[in-house]
PDB file of N, CA and C in Angstrom:
ATOM      1  N   UNK A 552      -1.708  43.588  -9.020  1.00  0.00           N
ATOM      2  CA  UNK A 552      -2.002  42.581 -10.033  1.00  0.00           C
ATOM      3  C   UNK A 552      -1.047  41.402  -9.899  1.00  0.00           C
ATOM      4  N   UNK A 553       0.232  41.686  -9.626  1.00  0.00           N
ATOM      5  CA  UNK A 553       1.198  40.589  -9.548  1.00  0.00           C
ATOM      6  C   UNK A 553       0.844  39.607  -8.438  1.00  0.00           C
ATOM      7  N   UNK A 554       0.336  40.111  -7.312  1.00  0.00           N
ATOM      8  CA  UNK A 554      -0.046  39.211  -6.216  1.00  0.00           C
ATOM      9  C   UNK A 554      -1.247  38.352  -6.602  1.00  0.00           C
ATOM     10  N   UNK A 555      -2.171  38.919  -7.351  1.00  0.00           N
ATOM     11  CA  UNK A 555      -3.340  38.150  -7.798  1.00  0.00           C
ATOM     12  C   UNK A 555      -2.912  37.052  -8.757  1.00  0.00           C
ATOM     13  N   UNK A 556      -2.043  37.396  -9.710  1.00  0.00           N
ATOM     14  CA  UNK A 556      -1.564  36.393 -10.668  1.00  0.00           C
ATOM     15  C   UNK A 556      -0.795  35.300  -9.943  1.00  0.00           C
ATOM     16  N   UNK A 557       0.065  35.690  -9.004  1.00  0.00           N
ATOM     17  CA  UNK A 557       0.826  34.704  -8.228  1.00  0.00           C
ATOM     18  C   UNK A 557      -0.127  33.775  -7.474  1.00  0.00           C
ATOM     19  N   UNK A 558      -1.154  34.343  -6.870  1.00  0.00           N
ATOM     20  CA  UNK A 558      -2.132  33.543  -6.131  1.00  0.00           C
ATOM     21  C   UNK A 558      -2.880  32.598  -7.072  1.00  0.00           C
ATOM     22  N   UNK A 559      -3.349  33.121  -8.224  1.00  0.00           N
ATOM     23  CA  UNK A 559      -4.074  32.278  -9.184  1.00  0.00           C
ATOM     24  C   UNK A 559      -3.216  31.122  -9.686  1.00  0.00           C
ATOM     25  N   UNK A 560      -1.959  31.403  -9.998  1.00  0.00           N
ATOM     26  CA  UNK A 560      -1.062  30.344 -10.462  1.00  0.00           C
ATOM     27  C   UNK A 560      -0.841  29.300  -9.367  1.00  0.00           C
ATOM     28  N   UNK A 561      -0.639  29.768  -8.137  1.00  0.00           N
ATOM     29  CA  UNK A 561      -0.400  28.842  -7.030  1.00  0.00           C
ATOM     30  C   UNK A 561      -1.592  27.950  -6.754  1.00  0.00           C
ATOM     31  N   UNK A 562      -2.769  28.566  -6.644  1.00  0.00           N
ATOM     32  CA  UNK A 562      -3.983  27.798  -6.351  1.00  0.00           C
ATOM     33  C   UNK A 562      -4.302  26.840  -7.489  1.00  0.00           C
ATOM     34  N   UNK A 563      -4.249  27.329  -8.723  1.00  0.00           N
ATOM     35  CA  UNK A 563      -4.614  26.465  -9.852  1.00  0.00           C
ATOM     36  C   UNK A 563      -3.634  25.310 -10.011  1.00  0.00           C
ATOM     37  N   UNK A 564      -2.339  25.549  -9.793  1.00  0.00           N
ATOM     38  CA  UNK A 564      -1.389  24.442  -9.918  1.00  0.00           C
ATOM     39  C   UNK A 564      -1.604  23.406  -8.817  1.00  0.00           C
ATOM     40  N   UNK A 565      -1.882  23.857  -7.588  1.00  0.00           N
ATOM     41  CA  UNK A 565      -2.146  22.901  -6.508  1.00  0.00           C
ATOM     42  C   UNK A 565      -3.390  22.067  -6.803  1.00  0.00           C
ATOM     43  N   UNK A 566      -4.447  22.717  -7.279  1.00  0.00           N
ATOM     44  CA  UNK A 566      -5.686  21.993  -7.580  1.00  0.00           C
ATOM     45  C   UNK A 566      -5.454  20.984  -8.702  1.00  0.00           C
ATOM     46  N   UNK A 567      -4.792  21.400  -9.764  1.00  0.00           N
ATOM     47  CA  UNK A 567      -4.545  20.487 -10.883  1.00  0.00           C
ATOM     48  C   UNK A 567      -3.663  19.316 -10.463  1.00  0.00           C
ATOM     49  N   UNK A 568      -2.627  19.585  -9.668  1.00  0.00           N
ATOM     50  CA  UNK A 568      -1.733  18.513  -9.242  1.00  0.00           C
ATOM     51  C   UNK A 568      -2.412  17.563  -8.265  1.00  0.00           C
ATOM     52  N   UNK A 569      -3.361  18.059  -7.475  1.00  0.00           N
ATOM     53  CA  UNK A 569      -4.120  17.182  -6.580  1.00  0.00           C
ATOM     54  C   UNK A 569      -5.150  16.371  -7.356  1.00  0.00           C
ATOM     55  N   UNK A 570      -5.784  17.005  -8.316  1.00  0.00           N
ATOM     56  CA  UNK A 570      -6.850  16.357  -9.086  1.00  0.00           C
ATOM     57  C   UNK A 570      -6.306  15.306 -10.054  1.00  0.00           C
ATOM     58  N   UNK A 571      -5.114  15.533 -10.580  1.00  0.00           N
ATOM     59  CA  UNK A 571      -4.534  14.641 -11.579  1.00  0.00           C
ATOM     60  C   UNK A 571      -3.162  14.165 -11.098  1.00  0.00           C
ATOM     61  N   UNK A 572      -3.123  13.051 -10.358  1.00  0.00           N
ATOM     62  CA  UNK A 572      -1.864  12.583  -9.755  1.00  0.00           C
ATOM     63  C   UNK A 572      -0.736  12.361 -10.760  1.00  0.00           C
ATOM     64  N   UNK A 573      -1.067  11.973 -11.991  1.00  0.00           N
ATOM     65  CA  UNK A 573       0.004  11.738 -12.966  1.00  0.00           C
ATOM     66  C   UNK A 573       0.747  13.031 -13.309  1.00  0.00           C
ATOM     67  N   UNK A 574       0.115  14.171 -13.105  1.00  0.00           N
ATOM     68  CA  UNK A 574       0.805  15.439 -13.335  1.00  0.00           C
ATOM     69  C   UNK A 574       1.871  15.680 -12.272  1.00  0.00           C
ATOM     70  N   UNK A 575       1.626  15.196 -11.050  1.00  0.00           N
ATOM     71  CA  UNK A 575       2.626  15.349  -9.985  1.00  0.00           C
ATOM     72  C   UNK A 575       3.937  14.692 -10.386  1.00  0.00           C
ATOM     73  N   UNK A 576       3.859  13.517 -10.985  1.00  0.00           N
ATOM     74  CA  UNK A 576       5.075  12.831 -11.421  1.00  0.00           C
ATOM     75  C   UNK A 576       5.756  13.600 -12.542  1.00  0.00           C
ATOM     76  N   UNK A 577       4.966  14.082 -13.483  1.00  0.00           N
ATOM     77  CA  UNK A 577       5.531  14.777 -14.640  1.00  0.00           C
ATOM     78  C   UNK A 577       6.180  16.105 -14.255  1.00  0.00           C
ATOM     79  N   UNK A 578       5.601  16.815 -13.295  1.00  0.00           N
ATOM     80  CA  UNK A 578       6.100  18.133 -12.936  1.00  0.00           C
ATOM     81  C   UNK A 578       6.863  18.146 -11.619  1.00  0.00           C
ATOM     82  N   UNK A 579       7.256  16.982 -11.105  1.00  0.00           N
ATOM     83  CA  UNK A 579       7.993  16.915  -9.851  1.00  0.00           C
ATOM     84  C   UNK A 579       9.288  17.718  -9.983  1.00  0.00           C
ATOM     85  N   UNK A 580       9.463  18.691  -9.109  1.00  0.00           N
ATOM     86  CA  UNK A 580      10.670  19.509  -9.118  1.00  0.00           C
ATOM     87  C   UNK A 580      10.700  20.569 -10.202  1.00  0.00           C
ATOM     88  N   UNK A 581       9.597  20.749 -10.919  1.00  0.00           N
ATOM     89  CA  UNK A 581       9.533  21.731 -12.002  1.00  0.00           C
ATOM     90  C   UNK A 581       8.414  22.721 -11.719  1.00  0.00           C
ATOM     91  N   UNK A 582       8.427  23.805 -12.446  1.00  0.00           N
ATOM     92  CA  UNK A 582       7.361  24.796 -12.339  1.00  0.00           C
ATOM     93  C   UNK A 582       6.212  24.393 -13.246  1.00  0.00           C
ATOM     94  N   UNK A 583       4.994  24.486 -12.733  1.00  0.00           N
ATOM     95  CA  UNK A 583       3.815  24.141 -13.525  1.00  0.00           C
ATOM     96  C   UNK A 583       3.490  25.243 -14.519  1.00  0.00           C
ATOM     97  N   UNK A 584       3.589  26.480 -14.095  1.00  0.00           N
ATOM     98  CA  UNK A 584       3.292  27.632 -14.955  1.00  0.00           C
ATOM     99  C   UNK A 584       4.580  28.348 -15.323  1.00  0.00           C
ATOM    100  N   UNK A 585       4.544  29.106 -16.412  1.00  0.00           N
ATOM    101  CA  UNK A 585       5.682  29.939 -16.804  1.00  0.00           C
ATOM    102  C   UNK A 585       5.913  31.013 -15.744  1.00  0.00           C
ATOM    103  N   UNK A 586       7.104  31.562 -15.726  1.00  0.00           N
ATOM    104  CA  UNK A 586       7.495  32.510 -14.698  1.00  0.00           C
ATOM    105  C   UNK A 586       6.735  33.834 -14.780  1.00  0.00           C
ATOM    106  N   UNK A 587       6.500  34.347 -15.947  1.00  0.00           N
ATOM    107  CA  UNK A 587       5.947  35.687 -16.086  1.00  0.00           C
ATOM    108  C   UNK A 587       4.469  35.720 -16.419  1.00  0.00           C
ATOM    109  N   UNK A 588       4.007  36.930 -16.666  1.00  0.00           N
ATOM    110  CA  UNK A 588       2.631  37.148 -17.092  1.00  0.00           C
ATOM    111  C   UNK A 588       2.566  38.508 -17.771  1.00  0.00           C
ATOM    112  N   UNK A 589       1.507  38.752 -18.506  1.00  0.00           N
ATOM    113  CA  UNK A 589       1.303  40.030 -19.174  1.00  0.00           C
ATOM    114  C   UNK A 589      -0.007  40.615 -18.695  1.00  0.00           C
ATOM    115  N   UNK A 590       0.018  41.864 -18.242  1.00  0.00           N
ATOM    116  CA  UNK A 590      -1.199  42.541 -17.797  1.00  0.00           C
ATOM    117  C   UNK A 590      -1.235  43.936 -18.402  1.00  0.00           C
ATOM    118  N   UNK A 591      -2.178  44.165 -19.292  1.00  0.00           N
ATOM    119  CA  UNK A 591      -2.387  45.482 -19.895  1.00  0.00           C
ATOM    120  C   UNK A 591      -3.881  45.701 -20.032  1.00  0.00           C
ATOM    121  N   UNK A 592      -4.278  46.951 -20.109  1.00  0.00           N
ATOM    122  CA  UNK A 592      -5.698  47.211 -20.332  1.00  0.00           C
ATOM    123  C   UNK A 592      -6.010  46.984 -21.803  1.00  0.00           C
ATOM    124  N   UNK A 593      -7.191  46.523 -22.085  1.00  0.00           N
ATOM    125  CA  UNK A 593      -7.535  46.199 -23.469  1.00  0.00           C
ATOM    126  C   UNK A 593      -7.599  47.439 -24.349  1.00  0.00           C
ATOM    127  N   UNK A 594      -7.708  48.615 -23.758  1.00  0.00           N
ATOM    128  CA  UNK A 594      -7.776  49.834 -24.546  1.00  0.00           C
ATOM    129  C   UNK A 594      -6.435  50.280 -25.095  1.00  0.00           C
ATOM    130  N   UNK A 595      -5.342  49.807 -24.509  1.00  0.00           N
ATOM    131  CA  UNK A 595      -4.025  50.278 -24.937  1.00  0.00           C
ATOM    132  C   UNK A 595      -3.181  49.205 -25.597  1.00  0.00           C
ATOM    133  N   UNK A 596      -3.636  47.992 -25.642  1.00  0.00           N
ATOM    134  CA  UNK A 596      -2.831  46.913 -26.205  1.00  0.00           C
ATOM    135  C   UNK A 596      -2.943  46.908 -27.730  1.00  0.00           C
ATOM    136  N   UNK A 597      -1.824  46.660 -28.366  1.00  0.00           N
ATOM    137  CA  UNK A 597      -1.804  46.586 -29.827  1.00  0.00           C
ATOM    138  C   UNK A 597      -1.297  45.217 -30.248  1.00  0.00           C
ATOM    139  N   UNK A 598      -1.499  44.898 -31.488  1.00  0.00           N
ATOM    140  CA  UNK A 598      -0.976  43.644 -32.018  1.00  0.00           C
ATOM    141  C   UNK A 598       0.533  43.569 -31.899  1.00  0.00           C
ATOM    142  N   UNK A 599       1.197  44.699 -32.092  1.00  0.00           N
ATOM    143  CA  UNK A 599       2.656  44.737 -31.971  1.00  0.00           C
ATOM    144  C   UNK A 599       3.095  44.429 -30.545  1.00  0.00           C
ATOM    145  N   UNK A 600       2.357  44.925 -29.559  1.00  0.00           N
ATOM    146  CA  UNK A 600       2.691  44.643 -28.160  1.00  0.00           C
ATOM    147  C   UNK A 600       2.565  43.153 -27.863  1.00  0.00           C
ATOM    148  N   UNK A 601       1.517  42.550 -28.366  1.00  0.00           N
ATOM    149  CA  UNK A 601       1.323  41.112 -28.160  1.00  0.00           C
ATOM    150  C   UNK A 601       2.449  40.333 -28.819  1.00  0.00           C
ATOM    151  N   UNK A 602       2.787  40.691 -30.053  1.00  0.00           N
ATOM    152  CA  UNK A 602       3.858  39.997 -30.771  1.00  0.00           C
ATOM    153  C   UNK A 602       5.188  40.158 -30.050  1.00  0.00           C
ATOM    154  N   UNK A 603       5.482  41.351 -29.543  1.00  0.00           N
ATOM    155  CA  UNK A 603       6.721  41.570 -28.788  1.00  0.00           C
ATOM    156  C   UNK A 603       6.768  40.686 -27.549  1.00  0.00           C
ATOM    157  N   UNK A 604       5.655  40.601 -26.831  1.00  0.00           N
ATOM    158  CA  UNK A 604       5.605  39.773 -25.626  1.00  0.00           C
ATOM    159  C   UNK A 604       5.847  38.304 -25.973  1.00  0.00           C
ATOM    160  N   UNK A 605       5.188  37.832 -27.014  1.00  0.00           N
ATOM    161  CA  UNK A 605       5.364  36.434 -27.430  1.00  0.00           C
ATOM    162  C   UNK A 605       6.801  36.187 -27.858  1.00  0.00           C
ATOM    163  N   UNK A 606       7.387  37.115 -28.600  1.00  0.00           N
ATOM    164  CA  UNK A 606       8.778  36.965 -29.045  1.00  0.00           C
ATOM    165  C   UNK A 606       9.731  36.884 -27.865  1.00  0.00           C
ATOM    166  N   UNK A 607       9.487  37.685 -26.832  1.00  0.00           N
ATOM    167  CA  UNK A 607      10.334  37.640 -25.643  1.00  0.00           C
ATOM    168  C   UNK A 607      10.225  36.296 -24.935  1.00  0.00           C
ATOM    169  N   UNK A 608       9.066  35.673 -24.977  1.00  0.00           N
ATOM    170  CA  UNK A 608       8.866  34.380 -24.323  1.00  0.00           C
ATOM    171  C   UNK A 608       9.628  33.274 -25.032  1.00  0.00           C
ATOM    172  N   UNK A 609       9.929  33.461 -26.302  1.00  0.00           N
ATOM    173  CA  UNK A 609      10.634  32.433 -27.065  1.00  0.00           C
ATOM    174  C   UNK A 609      12.029  32.173 -26.521  1.00  0.00           C
ATOM    175  N   UNK A 610      12.616  33.125 -25.807  1.00  0.00           N
ATOM    176  CA  UNK A 610      13.937  32.931 -25.230  1.00  0.00           C
ATOM    177  C   UNK A 610      13.912  32.193 -23.906  1.00  0.00           C
ATOM    178  N   UNK A 611      12.734  32.006 -23.323  1.00  0.00           N
ATOM    179  CA  UNK A 611      12.603  31.324 -22.039  1.00  0.00           C
ATOM    180  C   UNK A 611      12.763  29.816 -22.230  1.00  0.00           C
ATOM    181  N   UNK A 612      13.326  29.123 -21.230  1.00  0.00           N
ATOM    182  CA  UNK A 612      13.413  27.663 -21.325  1.00  0.00           C
ATOM    183  C   UNK A 612      12.015  27.060 -21.406  1.00  0.00           C
ATOM    184  N   UNK A 613      11.876  26.079 -22.257  1.00  0.00           N
ATOM    185  CA  UNK A 613      10.574  25.441 -22.458  1.00  0.00           C
ATOM    186  C   UNK A 613      10.674  23.985 -22.043  1.00  0.00           C
ATOM    187  N   UNK A 614       9.726  23.550 -21.241  1.00  0.00           N
ATOM    188  CA  UNK A 614       9.661  22.143 -20.871  1.00  0.00           C
ATOM    189  C   UNK A 614       8.852  21.410 -21.923  1.00  0.00           C
ATOM    190  N   UNK A 615       9.228  20.190 -22.201  1.00  0.00           N
ATOM    191  CA  UNK A 615       8.491  19.384 -23.173  1.00  0.00           C
ATOM    192  C   UNK A 615       7.127  19.055 -22.592  1.00  0.00           C
ATOM    193  N   UNK A 616       6.096  19.655 -23.151  1.00  0.00           N
ATOM    194  CA  UNK A 616       4.750  19.380 -22.665  1.00  0.00           C
ATOM    195  C   UNK A 616       3.941  18.572 -23.668  1.00  0.00           C
ATOM    196  N   UNK A 617       4.623  17.876 -24.567  1.00  0.00           N
ATOM    197  CA  UNK A 617       3.920  17.105 -25.589  1.00  0.00           C
ATOM    198  C   UNK A 617       3.113  15.957 -24.987  1.00  0.00           C
ATOM    199  N   UNK A 618       3.472  15.519 -23.792  1.00  0.00           N
ATOM    200  CA  UNK A 618       2.736  14.438 -23.144  1.00  0.00           C
ATOM    201  C   UNK A 618       1.703  14.964 -22.153  1.00  0.00           C
ATOM    202  N   UNK A 619       1.526  16.280 -22.101  1.00  0.00           N
ATOM    203  CA  UNK A 619       0.609  16.893 -21.142  1.00  0.00           C
ATOM    204  C   UNK A 619      -0.832  16.549 -21.496  1.00  0.00           C
ATOM    205  N   UNK A 620      -1.524  15.951 -20.539  1.00  0.00           N
ATOM    206  CA  UNK A 620      -2.930  15.600 -20.723  1.00  0.00           C
ATOM    207  C   UNK A 620      -3.668  15.946 -19.438  1.00  0.00           C
ATOM    208  N   UNK A 621      -4.876  16.434 -19.581  1.00  0.00           N
ATOM    209  CA  UNK A 621      -5.718  16.637 -18.410  1.00  0.00           C
ATOM    210  C   UNK A 621      -6.888  15.687 -18.562  1.00  0.00           C
ATOM    211  N   UNK A 622      -6.675  14.489 -18.063  1.00  0.00           N
ATOM    212  CA  UNK A 622      -7.708  13.460 -18.032  1.00  0.00           C
ATOM    213  C   UNK A 622      -7.340  12.494 -16.917  1.00  0.00           C
ATOM    214  N   UNK A 623      -8.077  11.439 -16.771  1.00  0.00           N
ATOM    215  CA  UNK A 623      -7.807  10.490 -15.697  1.00  0.00           C
ATOM    216  C   UNK A 623      -6.860   9.371 -16.106  1.00  0.00           C
ATOM    217  N   UNK A 624      -6.338   9.413 -17.320  1.00  0.00           N
ATOM    218  CA  UNK A 624      -5.420   8.389 -17.792  1.00  0.00           C
ATOM    219  C   UNK A 624      -4.001   8.755 -17.369  1.00  0.00           C
ATOM    220  N   UNK A 625      -3.333   7.893 -16.603  1.00  0.00           N
ATOM    221  CA  UNK A 625      -1.958   8.200 -16.201  1.00  0.00           C
ATOM    222  C   UNK A 625      -1.042   8.296 -17.411  1.00  0.00           C
ATOM    223  N   UNK A 626      -0.056   9.146 -17.319  1.00  0.00           N
ATOM    224  CA  UNK A 626       0.930   9.299 -18.373  1.00  0.00           C
ATOM    225  C   UNK A 626       1.799   8.041 -18.381  1.00  0.00           C
ATOM    226  N   UNK A 627       1.789   7.253 -19.464  1.00  0.00           N
ATOM    227  CA  UNK A 627       2.507   5.973 -19.464  1.00  0.00           C
ATOM    228  C   UNK A 627       4.021   6.114 -19.406  1.00  0.00           C
ATOM    229  N   UNK A 628       4.568   7.183 -19.938  1.00  0.00           N
ATOM    230  CA  UNK A 628       6.020   7.332 -19.910  1.00  0.00           C
ATOM    231  C   UNK A 628       6.375   8.801 -19.722  1.00  0.00           C
ATOM    232  N   UNK A 629       6.350   9.272 -18.474  1.00  0.00           N
ATOM    233  CA  UNK A 629       6.657  10.684 -18.245  1.00  0.00           C
ATOM    234  C   UNK A 629       8.094  11.004 -18.628  1.00  0.00           C
ATOM    235  N   UNK A 630       8.282  12.139 -19.232  1.00  0.00           N
ATOM    236  CA  UNK A 630       9.606  12.589 -19.637  1.00  0.00           C
ATOM    237  C   UNK A 630      10.377  13.041 -18.403  1.00  0.00           C
ATOM    238  N   UNK A 631      11.576  12.543 -18.239  1.00  0.00           N
ATOM    239  CA  UNK A 631      12.413  12.966 -17.108  1.00  0.00           C
ATOM    240  C   UNK A 631      13.575  13.771 -17.656  1.00  0.00           C
ATOM    241  N   UNK A 632      13.732  14.949 -17.096  1.00  0.00           N
ATOM    242  CA  UNK A 632      14.829  15.815 -17.515  1.00  0.00           C
ATOM    243  C   UNK A 632      15.620  16.209 -16.278  1.00  0.00           C
ATOM    244  N   UNK A 633      16.923  16.238 -16.418  1.00  0.00           N
ATOM    245  CA  UNK A 633      17.780  16.536 -15.284  1.00  0.00           C
ATOM    246  C   UNK A 633      17.883  17.951 -14.927  1.00  0.00           C
TER     247      UNK A 633
END
């Protein structure tokens, strides 16, 4: 499963960055997708498991995606972070 998720993230990020050039500027040198993923069968997942997973993600560094748009309009002022 991890190889499939890695492949999906890689392919989808390349396609999005090729299709929307303004995203290339915004995400230059950054990761497009979050580092992890969650894979469980729907028969065993509980609300508590989902909440625990989300809570764990809150400790991860978050990039400002408030300017994130998927359209043909270039981002007028991309956020630059060091």
